[in-house]
């Protein structure tokens, strides 16, 4: 993988985003790309930054911190936490990430709120929803989302920007589509409620294998790893 390849991959991705966005009357610029860099080295992250990407996603705090430090000289970079956050990593996550997308329980909301209060900070978050119902997956069950949103609204340290989900692990495109449509339905209900004070805007859904479906179903933030960087080598 070199910078030329990343640039070419990005061109293909942007073309596909534009086509999928058009189907719902939106423009490619309305869809943000998160470059998911887990397992990829800082040198590739830098190439992606040079290619124009600005938001980067990591799953684990420990893996992210050395890359965040290595890319400190990139003025416009921001890092999003997208993996399950253990409670003993909350402080480090707050200190190192611009947004925590993977807030998946009321407990975690409380923990983040308490630590941000102590730090004198506010934290930008998304709530992760398990729309596919797969037991192995983290995320709030759809039926619990509204009550958690109501409680987060009472936590001044948390700024809730929207919802995040991981599509089902399946080749069944209809199932994937239903799961994404389900999240969009939950999102709309919250966005139209009095709880929305104007910040609630982001629907983070869609990865390498399903981002076009996600966009067709209303996503405005896709999280791409392999589409940008190629296959992950896991040992
Ligand atoms: C790994 C990961 C991605 C990106 O996956 P790809 O299939 O490589 O695009 C997106 N979101 C989350 C939460 C991930 O863990």
Tab-separated table of C-alpha atoms and ligand atoms in Angstrom:
chain	number	residue	atom	x	y	z
A	1	UNK	CA	0.000	0.000	0.000
A	2	UNK	CA	1.417	3.387	-1.015
A	3	UNK	CA	0.005	6.908	-1.124
A	4	UNK	CA	-0.902	6.488	-4.796
A	5	UNK	CA	-3.063	3.497	-3.928
A	6	UNK	CA	-4.761	5.351	-1.085
A	7	UNK	CA	-5.527	8.248	-3.429
A	8	UNK	CA	-6.937	5.900	-6.068
A	9	UNK	CA	-9.035	4.066	-3.496
A	10	UNK	CA	-10.381	7.388	-2.293
A	11	UNK	CA	-11.380	8.415	-5.808
A	12	UNK	CA	-13.358	5.195	-6.243
A	13	UNK	CA	-14.977	5.588	-2.823
A	14	UNK	CA	-16.000	9.198	-3.517
A	15	UNK	CA	-17.570	8.197	-6.828
A	16	UNK	CA	-19.589	5.468	-5.088
A	17	UNK	CA	-20.595	7.814	-2.284
A	18	UNK	CA	-21.821	10.338	-4.851
A	19	UNK	CA	-23.938	7.710	-6.611
A	20	UNK	CA	-25.458	6.390	-3.392
A	21	UNK	CA	-26.081	9.909	-2.066
A	22	UNK	CA	-27.829	10.906	-5.262
A	23	UNK	CA	-30.432	8.200	-4.729
A	24	UNK	CA	-31.608	10.005	-1.614
A	25	UNK	CA	-31.231	13.481	-3.065
A	26	UNK	CA	-28.044	14.310	-1.226
A	27	UNK	CA	-24.553	15.289	-2.275
A	28	UNK	CA	-21.280	13.451	-1.631
A	29	UNK	CA	-20.112	16.381	0.531
A	30	UNK	CA	-22.943	15.659	2.956
A	31	UNK	CA	-21.380	12.296	3.835
A	32	UNK	CA	-18.331	12.375	6.103
A	33	UNK	CA	-15.681	9.668	5.835
A	34	UNK	CA	-13.966	8.316	8.923
A	35	UNK	CA	-10.733	6.534	8.013
A	36	UNK	CA	-10.543	3.510	10.306
A	37	UNK	CA	-6.870	2.891	11.052
A	38	UNK	CA	-6.896	-0.075	13.453
A	39	UNK	CA	-3.950	-2.395	12.687
A	40	UNK	CA	-2.543	0.114	10.158
A	41	UNK	CA	0.663	2.005	11.000
A	42	UNK	CA	1.058	5.748	11.500
A	43	UNK	CA	2.875	6.051	8.161
A	44	UNK	CA	-0.325	5.006	6.360
A	45	UNK	CA	-2.418	7.319	8.517
A	46	UNK	CA	-0.191	10.179	7.409
A	47	UNK	CA	-0.622	9.210	3.758
A	48	UNK	CA	-4.371	9.227	4.201
A	49	UNK	CA	-4.169	12.672	5.813
A	50	UNK	CA	-2.097	13.887	2.864
A	51	UNK	CA	-4.744	12.437	0.536
A	52	UNK	CA	-7.252	14.762	2.234
A	53	UNK	CA	-8.846	12.655	4.966
A	54	UNK	CA	-9.307	14.451	8.285
A	55	UNK	CA	-11.234	12.208	10.682
A	56	UNK	CA	-9.671	8.964	11.870
A	57	UNK	CA	-11.235	6.147	13.849
A	58	UNK	CA	-9.596	3.704	16.236
A	59	UNK	CA	-11.106	0.844	18.252
A	60	UNK	CA	-8.683	0.665	21.118
A	61	UNK	CA	-7.291	3.501	23.220
A	62	UNK	CA	-3.904	1.818	23.716
A	63	UNK	CA	-3.383	1.246	20.010
A	64	UNK	CA	-4.548	4.762	19.148
A	65	UNK	CA	-2.361	6.856	21.456
A	66	UNK	CA	1.014	6.259	19.710
A	67	UNK	CA	-0.600	7.111	16.346
A	68	UNK	CA	-2.283	10.207	17.775
A	69	UNK	CA	1.117	11.334	19.063
A	70	UNK	CA	2.826	10.516	15.755
A	71	UNK	CA	0.306	12.661	13.844
A	72	UNK	CA	0.276	15.594	16.291
A	73	UNK	CA	1.744	17.922	13.676
A	74	UNK	CA	-1.336	17.554	11.419
A	75	UNK	CA	-3.372	20.625	12.306
A	76	UNK	CA	-6.775	19.518	11.020
A	77	UNK	CA	-6.752	15.923	12.213
A	78	UNK	CA	-9.362	14.600	14.601
A	79	UNK	CA	-9.681	11.169	16.157
A	80	UNK	CA	-12.881	9.297	16.948
A	81	UNK	CA	-13.140	6.373	19.329
A	82	UNK	CA	-15.273	3.711	17.621
A	83	UNK	CA	-14.603	0.542	19.629
A	84	UNK	CA	-16.064	-0.688	22.890
A	85	UNK	CA	-14.723	1.503	25.692
A	86	UNK	CA	-13.719	-0.143	28.961
A	87	UNK	CA	-14.440	1.963	32.012
A	88	UNK	CA	-10.787	2.052	33.099
A	89	UNK	CA	-9.931	3.707	29.752
A	90	UNK	CA	-12.526	6.471	29.910
A	91	UNK	CA	-10.169	9.186	31.102
A	92	UNK	CA	-7.591	8.422	28.401
A	93	UNK	CA	-10.330	8.324	25.776
A	94	UNK	CA	-11.623	11.749	26.821
A	95	UNK	CA	-8.112	13.160	26.744
A	96	UNK	CA	-7.202	11.765	23.337
A	97	UNK	CA	-10.340	11.657	21.177
A	98	UNK	CA	-12.472	14.435	19.721
A	99	UNK	CA	-15.533	12.182	19.821
A	100	UNK	CA	-16.555	8.896	21.395
A	101	UNK	CA	-18.921	7.156	18.951
A	102	UNK	CA	-19.186	3.888	20.816
A	103	UNK	CA	-21.107	4.879	23.933
A	104	UNK	CA	-23.124	1.739	24.482
A	105	UNK	CA	-24.627	1.869	27.982
A	106	UNK	CA	-26.098	4.270	30.523
A	107	UNK	CA	-23.313	3.237	32.895
A	108	UNK	CA	-20.725	4.410	30.413
A	109	UNK	CA	-22.615	7.713	29.943
A	110	UNK	CA	-22.453	8.298	33.683
A	111	UNK	CA	-18.783	7.397	33.842
A	112	UNK	CA	-17.861	9.713	30.972
A	113	UNK	CA	-19.955	12.516	32.480
A	114	UNK	CA	-18.320	12.140	35.906
A	115	UNK	CA	-14.772	12.149	34.588
A	116	UNK	CA	-15.387	15.034	32.175
A	117	UNK	CA	-16.855	17.043	35.040
A	118	UNK	CA	-13.684	16.405	37.056
A	119	UNK	CA	-11.577	17.449	34.069
A	120	UNK	CA	-13.731	20.516	33.443
A	121	UNK	CA	-14.494	19.291	29.943
A	122	UNK	CA	-17.439	18.554	27.726
A	123	UNK	CA	-17.368	15.423	25.597
A	124	UNK	CA	-18.857	14.901	22.135
A	125	UNK	CA	-20.515	11.506	21.840
A	126	UNK	CA	-22.688	9.258	19.710
A	127	UNK	CA	-24.788	6.484	21.195
A	128	UNK	CA	-24.111	3.067	19.685
A	129	UNK	CA	-27.215	1.027	18.922
A	130	UNK	CA	-27.322	-2.709	18.276
A	131	UNK	CA	-29.962	-2.720	15.550
A	132	UNK	CA	-29.125	-6.174	14.237
A	133	UNK	CA	-29.746	-7.788	17.612
A	134	UNK	CA	-26.643	-9.972	17.277
A	135	UNK	CA	-25.687	-11.087	20.785
A	136	UNK	CA	-21.942	-10.707	20.220
A	137	UNK	CA	-22.322	-7.043	19.375
A	138	UNK	CA	-22.187	-4.121	21.780
A	139	UNK	CA	-24.672	-1.286	21.584
A	140	UNK	CA	-27.938	-0.298	23.211
A	141	UNK	CA	-30.987	-2.366	22.306
A	142	UNK	CA	-33.252	-0.193	20.114
A	143	UNK	CA	-35.964	-0.178	22.782
A	144	UNK	CA	-33.658	1.469	25.311
A	145	UNK	CA	-32.263	4.254	23.176
A	146	UNK	CA	-34.917	6.880	23.827
A	147	UNK	CA	-34.723	6.606	27.605
A	148	UNK	CA	-30.912	6.810	27.535
A	149	UNK	CA	-31.151	9.863	25.281
A	150	UNK	CA	-33.503	11.484	27.792
A	151	UNK	CA	-31.036	10.824	30.601
A	152	UNK	CA	-28.053	12.058	28.585
A	153	UNK	CA	-29.986	15.290	28.015
A	154	UNK	CA	-29.700	15.805	31.793
A	155	UNK	CA	-25.903	15.437	31.709
A	156	UNK	CA	-24.440	18.826	30.752
A	157	UNK	CA	-20.977	17.323	30.193
A	158	UNK	CA	-22.191	15.125	27.334
A	159	UNK	CA	-22.976	16.595	23.932
A	160	UNK	CA	-24.975	14.030	22.001
A	161	UNK	CA	-24.440	14.413	18.257
A	162	UNK	CA	-26.311	11.364	17.014
A	163	UNK	CA	-26.274	7.593	16.706
A	164	UNK	CA	-23.834	4.950	15.517
A	165	UNK	CA	-24.305	1.337	14.523
A	166	UNK	CA	-22.411	-1.596	13.057
A	167	UNK	CA	-24.393	-3.411	10.369
A	168	UNK	CA	-25.098	-7.133	10.718
A	169	UNK	CA	-22.344	-9.541	9.786
A	170	UNK	CA	-24.146	-11.093	6.839
A	171	UNK	CA	-24.276	-11.367	3.058
A	172	UNK	CA	-28.027	-10.813	3.194
A	173	UNK	CA	-28.297	-7.302	1.745
A	174	UNK	CA	-31.954	-7.010	2.777
A	175	UNK	CA	-31.128	-7.709	6.394
A	176	UNK	CA	-28.378	-5.082	6.253
A	177	UNK	CA	-30.786	-2.585	4.701
A	178	UNK	CA	-33.459	-3.266	7.326
A	179	UNK	CA	-30.940	-2.781	10.137
A	180	UNK	CA	-29.828	0.588	8.737
A	181	UNK	CA	-33.406	1.676	8.096
A	182	UNK	CA	-34.176	0.755	11.681
A	183	UNK	CA	-31.411	3.053	12.975
A	184	UNK	CA	-32.593	5.881	10.712
A	185	UNK	CA	-36.102	5.459	12.123
A	186	UNK	CA	-34.834	5.731	15.693
A	187	UNK	CA	-32.671	8.697	14.713
A	188	UNK	CA	-35.595	10.562	13.111
A	189	UNK	CA	-37.807	10.032	16.134
A	190	UNK	CA	-35.163	11.587	18.412
A	191	UNK	CA	-34.269	14.345	15.939
A	192	UNK	CA	-37.913	15.404	15.735
A	193	UNK	CA	-38.426	15.345	19.513
A	194	UNK	CA	-37.983	18.286	21.874
A	195	UNK	CA	-34.779	16.638	23.143
A	196	UNK	CA	-33.005	17.763	19.983
A	197	UNK	CA	-31.569	21.191	20.703
A	198	UNK	CA	-29.893	21.335	17.316
A	199	UNK	CA	-26.780	19.218	17.870
A	200	UNK	CA	-28.330	15.881	17.022
A	201	UNK	CA	-27.256	15.411	13.393
A	202	UNK	CA	-24.970	12.437	12.847
A	203	UNK	CA	-25.887	8.937	11.697
A	204	UNK	CA	-22.656	6.951	11.707
A	205	UNK	CA	-23.314	3.753	9.781
A	206	UNK	CA	-21.701	1.895	6.911
A	207	UNK	CA	-18.322	0.164	6.587
A	208	UNK	CA	-16.345	-1.198	3.621
A	209	UNK	CA	-18.851	-3.945	2.773
A	210	UNK	CA	-22.059	-1.998	3.264
A	211	UNK	CA	-21.466	1.753	3.029
A	212	UNK	CA	-23.510	2.297	-0.112
A	213	UNK	CA	-26.562	0.647	1.440
A	214	UNK	CA	-25.981	2.712	4.577
A	215	UNK	CA	-25.911	5.949	2.578
A	216	UNK	CA	-29.065	4.965	0.691
A	217	UNK	CA	-30.714	4.453	4.095
A	218	UNK	CA	-29.675	7.870	5.393
A	219	UNK	CA	-26.143	7.605	6.797
A	220	UNK	CA	-24.134	10.829	6.802
A	221	UNK	CA	-20.955	9.379	8.319
A	222	UNK	CA	-19.292	6.192	7.054
A	223	UNK	CA	-16.388	4.404	8.706
A	224	UNK	CA	-13.994	2.856	6.180
A	225	UNK	CA	-10.900	0.771	6.848
A	226	UNK	CA	-10.236	-1.795	4.123
A	227	UNK	CA	-11.767	0.312	1.331
A	228	UNK	CA	-9.047	2.900	1.958
A	229	UNK	CA	-6.078	0.901	3.221
A	230	UNK	CA	-6.593	-2.615	1.837
A	231	UNK	CA	-6.967	-5.841	3.779
A	232	UNK	CA	-5.927	-5.874	7.423
A	233	UNK	CA	-3.171	-8.305	8.288
A	234	UNK	CA	-4.040	-9.760	11.665
A	235	UNK	CA	-1.589	-12.045	13.353
B	1	LIG	C1	-13.087	-2.026	11.819
B	1	LIG	C2	-14.247	-1.111	11.947
B	1	LIG	C3	-14.696	-0.341	10.862
B	1	LIG	C4	-14.101	-0.421	9.469
B	1	LIG	O1	-14.215	-1.697	8.934
B	1	LIG	P1	-13.883	-2.012	7.397
B	1	LIG	O2	-14.682	-3.203	7.099
B	1	LIG	O3	-12.406	-2.215	7.318
B	1	LIG	O4	-14.306	-0.805	6.607
B	1	LIG	C5	-15.752	0.530	11.072
B	1	LIG	N1	-16.355	0.632	12.286
B	1	LIG	C6	-15.953	-0.092	13.338
B	1	LIG	C7	-16.651	0.073	14.632
B	1	LIG	C8	-14.902	-0.988	13.201
B	1	LIG	O5	-14.526	-1.728	14.255
